[in-house]
Structures are given as C-alpha cells and as structure tokens.
Tab-separated table of C-alpha atoms and ligand atoms in Angstrom:
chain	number	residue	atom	x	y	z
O	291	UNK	CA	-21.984	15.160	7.734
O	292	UNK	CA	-24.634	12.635	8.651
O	293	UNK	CA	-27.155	13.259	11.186
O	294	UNK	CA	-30.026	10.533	12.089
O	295	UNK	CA	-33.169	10.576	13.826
O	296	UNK	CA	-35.632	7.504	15.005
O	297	UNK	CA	-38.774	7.485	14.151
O	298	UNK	CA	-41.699	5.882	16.412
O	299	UNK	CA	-44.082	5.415	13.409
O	300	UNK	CA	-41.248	2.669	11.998
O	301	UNK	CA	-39.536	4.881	9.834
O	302	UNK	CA	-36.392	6.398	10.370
O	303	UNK	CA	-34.449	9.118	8.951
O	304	UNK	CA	-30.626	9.786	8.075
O	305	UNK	CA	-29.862	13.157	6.458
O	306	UNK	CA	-26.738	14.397	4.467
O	307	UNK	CA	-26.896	18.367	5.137
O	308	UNK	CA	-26.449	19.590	1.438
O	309	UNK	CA	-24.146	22.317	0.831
O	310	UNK	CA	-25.242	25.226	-1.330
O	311	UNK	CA	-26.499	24.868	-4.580
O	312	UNK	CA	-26.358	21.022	-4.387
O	313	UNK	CA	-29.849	19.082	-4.970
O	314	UNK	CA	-30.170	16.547	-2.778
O	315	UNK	CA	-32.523	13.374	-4.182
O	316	UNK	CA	-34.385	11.861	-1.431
O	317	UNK	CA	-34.966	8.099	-1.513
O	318	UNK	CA	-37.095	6.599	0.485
O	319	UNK	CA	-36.043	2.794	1.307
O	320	UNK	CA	-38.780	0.116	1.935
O	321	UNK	CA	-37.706	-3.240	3.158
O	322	UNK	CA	-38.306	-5.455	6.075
O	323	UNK	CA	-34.949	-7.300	6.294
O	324	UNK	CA	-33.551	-5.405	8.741
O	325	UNK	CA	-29.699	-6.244	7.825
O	326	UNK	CA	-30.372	-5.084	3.825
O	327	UNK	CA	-32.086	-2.162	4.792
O	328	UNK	CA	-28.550	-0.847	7.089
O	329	UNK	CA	-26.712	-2.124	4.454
O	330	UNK	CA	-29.139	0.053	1.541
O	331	UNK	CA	-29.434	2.941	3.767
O	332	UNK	CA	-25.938	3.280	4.710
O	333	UNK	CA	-24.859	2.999	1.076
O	334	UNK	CA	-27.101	5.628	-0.082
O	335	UNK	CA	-26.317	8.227	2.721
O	336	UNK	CA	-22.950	7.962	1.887
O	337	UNK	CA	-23.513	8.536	-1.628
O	338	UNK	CA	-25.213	12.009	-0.646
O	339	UNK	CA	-28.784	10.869	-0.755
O	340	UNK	CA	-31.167	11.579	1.681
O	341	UNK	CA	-32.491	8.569	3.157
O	342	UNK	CA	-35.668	7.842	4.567
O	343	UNK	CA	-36.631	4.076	6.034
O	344	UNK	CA	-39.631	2.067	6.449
O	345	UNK	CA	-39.769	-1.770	7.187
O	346	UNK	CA	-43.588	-2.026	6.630
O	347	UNK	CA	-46.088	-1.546	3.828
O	348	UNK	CA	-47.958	1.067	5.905
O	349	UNK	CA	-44.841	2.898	7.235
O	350	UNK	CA	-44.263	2.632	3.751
O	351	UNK	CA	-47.259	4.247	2.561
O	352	UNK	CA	-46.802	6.978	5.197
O	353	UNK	CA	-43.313	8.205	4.590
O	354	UNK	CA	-44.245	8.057	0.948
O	355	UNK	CA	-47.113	10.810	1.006
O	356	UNK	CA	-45.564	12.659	4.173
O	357	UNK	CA	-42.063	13.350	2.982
O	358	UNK	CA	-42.080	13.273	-0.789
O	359	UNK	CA	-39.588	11.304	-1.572
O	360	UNK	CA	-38.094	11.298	-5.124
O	361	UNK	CA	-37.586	7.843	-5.727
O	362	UNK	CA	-38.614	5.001	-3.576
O	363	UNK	CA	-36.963	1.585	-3.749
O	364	UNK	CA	-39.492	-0.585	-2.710
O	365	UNK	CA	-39.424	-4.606	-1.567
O	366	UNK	CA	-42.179	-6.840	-2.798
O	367	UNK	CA	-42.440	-9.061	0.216
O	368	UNK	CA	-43.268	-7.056	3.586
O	369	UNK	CA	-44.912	-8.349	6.690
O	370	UNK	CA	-47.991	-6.227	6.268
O	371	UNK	CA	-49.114	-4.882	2.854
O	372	UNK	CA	-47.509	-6.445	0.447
O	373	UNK	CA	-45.280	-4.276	-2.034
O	374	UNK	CA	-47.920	-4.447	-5.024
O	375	UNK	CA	-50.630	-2.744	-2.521
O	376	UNK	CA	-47.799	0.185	-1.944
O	377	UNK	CA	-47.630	0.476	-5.638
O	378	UNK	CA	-51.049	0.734	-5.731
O	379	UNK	CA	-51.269	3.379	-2.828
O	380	UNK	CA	-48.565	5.689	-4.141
O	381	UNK	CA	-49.509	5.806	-7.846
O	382	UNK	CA	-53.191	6.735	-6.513
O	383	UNK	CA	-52.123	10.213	-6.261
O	384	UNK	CA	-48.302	10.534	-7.491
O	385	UNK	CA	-45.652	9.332	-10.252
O	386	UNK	CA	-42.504	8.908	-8.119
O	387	UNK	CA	-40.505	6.812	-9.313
O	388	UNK	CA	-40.496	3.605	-8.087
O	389	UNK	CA	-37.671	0.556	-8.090
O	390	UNK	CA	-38.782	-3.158	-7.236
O	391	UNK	CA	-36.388	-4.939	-4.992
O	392	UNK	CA	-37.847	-8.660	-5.746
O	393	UNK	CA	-36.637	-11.433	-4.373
O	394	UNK	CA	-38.987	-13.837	-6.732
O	395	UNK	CA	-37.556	-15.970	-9.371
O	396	UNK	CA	-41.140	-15.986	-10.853
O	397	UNK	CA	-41.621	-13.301	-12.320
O	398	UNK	CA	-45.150	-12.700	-12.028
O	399	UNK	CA	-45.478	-10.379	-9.617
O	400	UNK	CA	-42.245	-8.526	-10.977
O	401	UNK	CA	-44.677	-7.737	-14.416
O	402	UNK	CA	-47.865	-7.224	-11.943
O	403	UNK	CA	-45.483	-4.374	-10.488
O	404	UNK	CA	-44.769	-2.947	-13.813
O	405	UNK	CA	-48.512	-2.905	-14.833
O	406	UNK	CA	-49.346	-1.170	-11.625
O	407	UNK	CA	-47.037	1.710	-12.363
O	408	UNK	CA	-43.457	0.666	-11.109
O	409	UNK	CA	-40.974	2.013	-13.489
O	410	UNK	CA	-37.900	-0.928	-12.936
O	411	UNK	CA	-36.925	-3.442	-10.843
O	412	UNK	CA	-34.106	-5.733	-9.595
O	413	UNK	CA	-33.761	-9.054	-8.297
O	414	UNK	CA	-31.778	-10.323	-5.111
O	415	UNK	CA	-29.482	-10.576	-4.394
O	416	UNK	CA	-28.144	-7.511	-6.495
O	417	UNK	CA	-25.144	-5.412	-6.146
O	418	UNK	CA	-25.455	-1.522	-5.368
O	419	UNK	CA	-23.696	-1.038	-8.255
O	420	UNK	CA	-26.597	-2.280	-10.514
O	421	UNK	CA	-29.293	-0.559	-8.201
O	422	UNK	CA	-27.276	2.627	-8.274
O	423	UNK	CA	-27.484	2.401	-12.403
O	424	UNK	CA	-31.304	1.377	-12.127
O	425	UNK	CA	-32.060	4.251	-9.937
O	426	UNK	CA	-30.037	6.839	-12.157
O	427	UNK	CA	-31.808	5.629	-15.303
O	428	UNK	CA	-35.292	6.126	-13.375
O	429	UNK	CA	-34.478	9.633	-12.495
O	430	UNK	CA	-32.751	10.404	-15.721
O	431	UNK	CA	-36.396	9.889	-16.836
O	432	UNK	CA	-38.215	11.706	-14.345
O	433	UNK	CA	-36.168	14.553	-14.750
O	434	UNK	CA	-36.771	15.011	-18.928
O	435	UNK	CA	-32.703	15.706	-20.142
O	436	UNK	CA	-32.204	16.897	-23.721
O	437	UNK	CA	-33.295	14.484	-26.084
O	438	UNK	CA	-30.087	12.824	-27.735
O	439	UNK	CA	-29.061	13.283	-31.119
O	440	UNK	CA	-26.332	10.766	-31.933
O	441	UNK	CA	-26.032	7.675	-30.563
O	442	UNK	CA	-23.575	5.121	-30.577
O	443	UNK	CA	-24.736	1.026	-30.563
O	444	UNK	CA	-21.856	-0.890	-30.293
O	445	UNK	CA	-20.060	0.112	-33.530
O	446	UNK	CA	-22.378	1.819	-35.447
O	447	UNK	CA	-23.546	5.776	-34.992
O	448	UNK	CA	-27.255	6.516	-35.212
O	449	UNK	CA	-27.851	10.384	-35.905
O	450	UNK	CA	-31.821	10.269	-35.008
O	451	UNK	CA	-32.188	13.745	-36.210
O	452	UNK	CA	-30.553	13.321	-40.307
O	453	UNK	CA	-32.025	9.505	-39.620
O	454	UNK	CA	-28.845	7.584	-40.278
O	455	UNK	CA	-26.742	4.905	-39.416
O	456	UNK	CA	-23.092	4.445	-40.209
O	457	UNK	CA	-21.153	1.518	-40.007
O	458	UNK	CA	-17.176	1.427	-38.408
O	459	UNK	CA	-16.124	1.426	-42.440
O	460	UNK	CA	-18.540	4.979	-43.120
O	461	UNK	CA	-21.415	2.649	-44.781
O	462	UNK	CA	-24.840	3.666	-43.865
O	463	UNK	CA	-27.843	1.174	-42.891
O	464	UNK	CA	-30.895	0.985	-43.762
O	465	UNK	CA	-33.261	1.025	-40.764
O	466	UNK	CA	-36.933	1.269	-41.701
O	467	UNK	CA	-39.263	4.141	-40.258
O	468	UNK	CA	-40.875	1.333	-37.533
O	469	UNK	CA	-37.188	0.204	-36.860
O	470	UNK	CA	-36.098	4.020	-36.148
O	471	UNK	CA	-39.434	4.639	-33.998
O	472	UNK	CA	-38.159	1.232	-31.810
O	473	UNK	CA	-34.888	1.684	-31.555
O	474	UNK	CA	-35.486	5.753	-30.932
O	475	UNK	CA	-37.460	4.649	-27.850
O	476	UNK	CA	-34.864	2.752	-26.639
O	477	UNK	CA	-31.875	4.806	-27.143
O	478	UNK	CA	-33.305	7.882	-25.547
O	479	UNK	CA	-33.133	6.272	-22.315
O	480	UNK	CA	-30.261	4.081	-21.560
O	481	UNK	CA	-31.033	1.279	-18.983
O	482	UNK	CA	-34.221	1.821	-18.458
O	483	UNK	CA	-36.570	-1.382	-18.748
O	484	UNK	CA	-39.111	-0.114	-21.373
O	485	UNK	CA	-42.138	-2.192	-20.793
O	486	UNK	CA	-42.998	-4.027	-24.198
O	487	UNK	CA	-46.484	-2.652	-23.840
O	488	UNK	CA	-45.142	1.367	-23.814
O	489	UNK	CA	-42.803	-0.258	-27.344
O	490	UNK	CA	-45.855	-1.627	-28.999
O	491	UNK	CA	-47.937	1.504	-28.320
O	492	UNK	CA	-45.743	3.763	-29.840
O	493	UNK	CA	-45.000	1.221	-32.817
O	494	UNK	CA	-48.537	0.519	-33.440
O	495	UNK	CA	-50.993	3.359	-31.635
O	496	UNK	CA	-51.735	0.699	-28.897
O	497	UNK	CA	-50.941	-2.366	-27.154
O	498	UNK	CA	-54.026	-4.014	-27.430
O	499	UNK	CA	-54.800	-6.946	-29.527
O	500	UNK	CA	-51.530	-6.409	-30.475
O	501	UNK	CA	-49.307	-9.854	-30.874
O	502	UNK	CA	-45.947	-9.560	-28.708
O	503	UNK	CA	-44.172	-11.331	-31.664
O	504	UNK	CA	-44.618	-8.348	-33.321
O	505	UNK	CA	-42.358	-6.736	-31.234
O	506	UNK	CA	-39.874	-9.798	-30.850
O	507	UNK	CA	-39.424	-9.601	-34.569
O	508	UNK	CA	-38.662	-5.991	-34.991
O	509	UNK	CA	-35.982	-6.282	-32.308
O	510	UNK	CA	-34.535	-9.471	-33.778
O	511	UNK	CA	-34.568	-7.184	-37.349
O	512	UNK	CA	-32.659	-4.316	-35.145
O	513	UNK	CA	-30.445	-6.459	-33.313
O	514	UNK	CA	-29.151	-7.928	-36.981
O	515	UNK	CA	-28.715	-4.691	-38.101
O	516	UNK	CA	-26.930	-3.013	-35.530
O	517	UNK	CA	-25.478	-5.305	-32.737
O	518	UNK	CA	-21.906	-6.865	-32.966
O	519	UNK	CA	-22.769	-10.439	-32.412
O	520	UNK	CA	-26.850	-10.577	-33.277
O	521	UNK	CA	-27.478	-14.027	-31.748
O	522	UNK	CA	-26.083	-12.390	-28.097
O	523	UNK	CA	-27.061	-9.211	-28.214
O	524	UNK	CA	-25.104	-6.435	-25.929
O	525	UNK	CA	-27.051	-3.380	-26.506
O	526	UNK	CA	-30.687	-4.035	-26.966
O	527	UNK	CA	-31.013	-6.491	-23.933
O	528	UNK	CA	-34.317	-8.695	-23.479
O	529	UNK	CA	-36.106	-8.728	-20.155
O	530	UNK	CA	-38.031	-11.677	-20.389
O	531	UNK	CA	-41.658	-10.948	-20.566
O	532	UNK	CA	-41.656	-7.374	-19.385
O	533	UNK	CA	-39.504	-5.498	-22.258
O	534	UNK	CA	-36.496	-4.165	-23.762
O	535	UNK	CA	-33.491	-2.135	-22.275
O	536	UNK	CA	-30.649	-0.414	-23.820
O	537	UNK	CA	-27.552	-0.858	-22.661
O	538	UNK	CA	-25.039	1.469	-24.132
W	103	LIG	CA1	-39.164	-8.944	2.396
C-alpha cells in the first residue's frame, strides 16, 4: 500500500507501510526535473522503498538532515545550490550514501563529486535498471556483508583466502602480492566505482605524489592475467579518470 503526503517546504513524501520484520531503505530523491523525479519516485515506491522528494538544493539539504535518509540520489544541476554544495552540506556531518545523477558529458564535476565524498554516479539519460544496480552496490557497502572468499572473474576462480587462481583447465596463476591487494579491492565489492585514489592508497600507503600510471599498469597486468579478451576487458571495467569497477 502506498500512502503520500505534500510537503510545503518542497519536499514530498510517498511511503510503502512495511510489513513485519521487513527493513525498509529510505531514499531520498533530489532532482528538479519535475517529470524524472515522478518517473524516479514512482519507480522506487514500487520497488518497496521509501521515498522522500526534493526539487531544490536546500529542500535537499533539509530532508537530508531531517529524515535520515539511507541513500540519497542526488542531481548535479538544481536551480538553487548546486548538487556539489549538497555534497558538501551532507558529508559535513554524515556518510550516507550518496548517487550522482549527472547530466554532464564533462566529467569534471562528476570527479569534483567523488572528491567531495559521493560514493557513485550515473549519467543521463540512464535506465533504472543501472541506477537500481548502482544503488545496491552503494548499500552493499554501507551495510559491511561478509567479506568473500572465492571469486569468480570471467573464467578463472580466485580463492583470496589460500591466495590462488585457477584457470577453466585447473592451472593456477601467478598474481603478485600488489596484484592480489588490487584486484582484492575490487572484487570485494562488485559494481562499485572504486575511486583510483582509495586503489592507489591501499597499493602504495597513499595517493599522493603517486603517478596514476602506476595504477593503469597494474590493471593492464591483471586484466592479462585474468580477463577473457584483455584488450576489452569485461570484469575490471575503467571509469575514465575516476577509477575502477568490477563487474562480475
Ligand atoms: Ca537539473
């Protein structure tokens, strides 16, 4: 059942009444198109979220320290503050997880969001399938499961506990310890975007002074070892200038 309220303060509110025992993940949806935001809302309500809407930076800002959301999807362009100065609002006092809806095709201010503390993003126009996966690999995070043990890329099984990989034919690889700490890091969170500077940190201690090829070279080292067809990799996907993503 779906019951809605209006909201003078521009926010509005539909709720899903959960039945017992059922955790119910409230989202809180920021966007000033008003035809996207029906469209998000309505898609997430009916998918047992509880949504909560705001179609301004401020209203934005509100609903995000007034009803706790757990995950807030968040648009870039709004008529107000713009979606970098929400970013910088929430993560003054909280780590909710937080999804970019950009419309840029530069992606500057998609990597300005990630450095402020956004955790992914996606550009428009995007299906709900793909923000759906985004949002479940944010939470998966947020929410700490079991660390895995074995994991499958493409065709070959990593055991990250014995520290071995094993070919379709039973013939191990060799993956050295910086390769295992990368591709670890990756694994443990499939589709996630894991921001190069988080990779090089845990390769090297930090990120700073640090030379991104670095990084581009240890993936290109992984990606031979482990991907089907190296020279379009599947499974350890690229995202230009902000990181690395797994995609199982
Ligand atoms: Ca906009």
């Amino acid at each position: 059942m779906l019951v809605g309220s209006g909201h003078r303060d521009g926010t509005s509110q539909y709720r899903r009444l959960p039945t017992e025992g059922e955790a119910v993940a409230r989202v809180l949806l920021v966007e000033d198109e008003r035809a996207l935001l029906r469209a998000l809302a309505m898609n997430f309500a009916a998918r047992g979220f509880e949504v909560i809407e705001a179609d301004t930076g401020s209203a934005a800002l509100a609903a995000a320290a007034g009803r706790e959301p757990d995950i807030i999807l968040l648009d870039l362009g709004l008529p107000d503050l713009g979606g970098l100065d929400v970013i910088r609002g929430v993560r003054a006092y909280s780590r909710t997880p937080i999804v970019v809806l950009s419309a840029r095709t530069d992606s500057s201010d998609k990597i300005t969001a990630l450095d402020l503390g956004a955790d992914d993003y996606v550009t428009k126009p995007f299906s709900i399938g793909e923000l759906l996966a985004r949002v479940r690999a944010v939470t998966r995070r947020v929410s700490r499961p079991e660390p895995v043990d074995v994991v499958r890329v493409g065709a070959v099984v990593l055991d990250l506990v014995r520290k071995t990989a094993t070919d379709p034919d039973g013939g191990g690889i060799h993956l050295t310890p910086t390769e295992w700490r990368l591709i670890e890091a990756l694994v443990q969170e499939p589709g996630r975007l894991v921001p190069g500077r988080e990779l090089l940190t845990r390769l090297r201690g930090s990120a700073d002074h640090v030379d991104r090829s670095y990084l581009r070279i240890y993936v290109a080292q992984l990606r031979r070892k482990l991907e089907p067809e190296p020279g379009r990799p599947r499974h350890i996907v690229t995202e230009p200038g902000m990181g690395y993503r797994f995609q199982p």
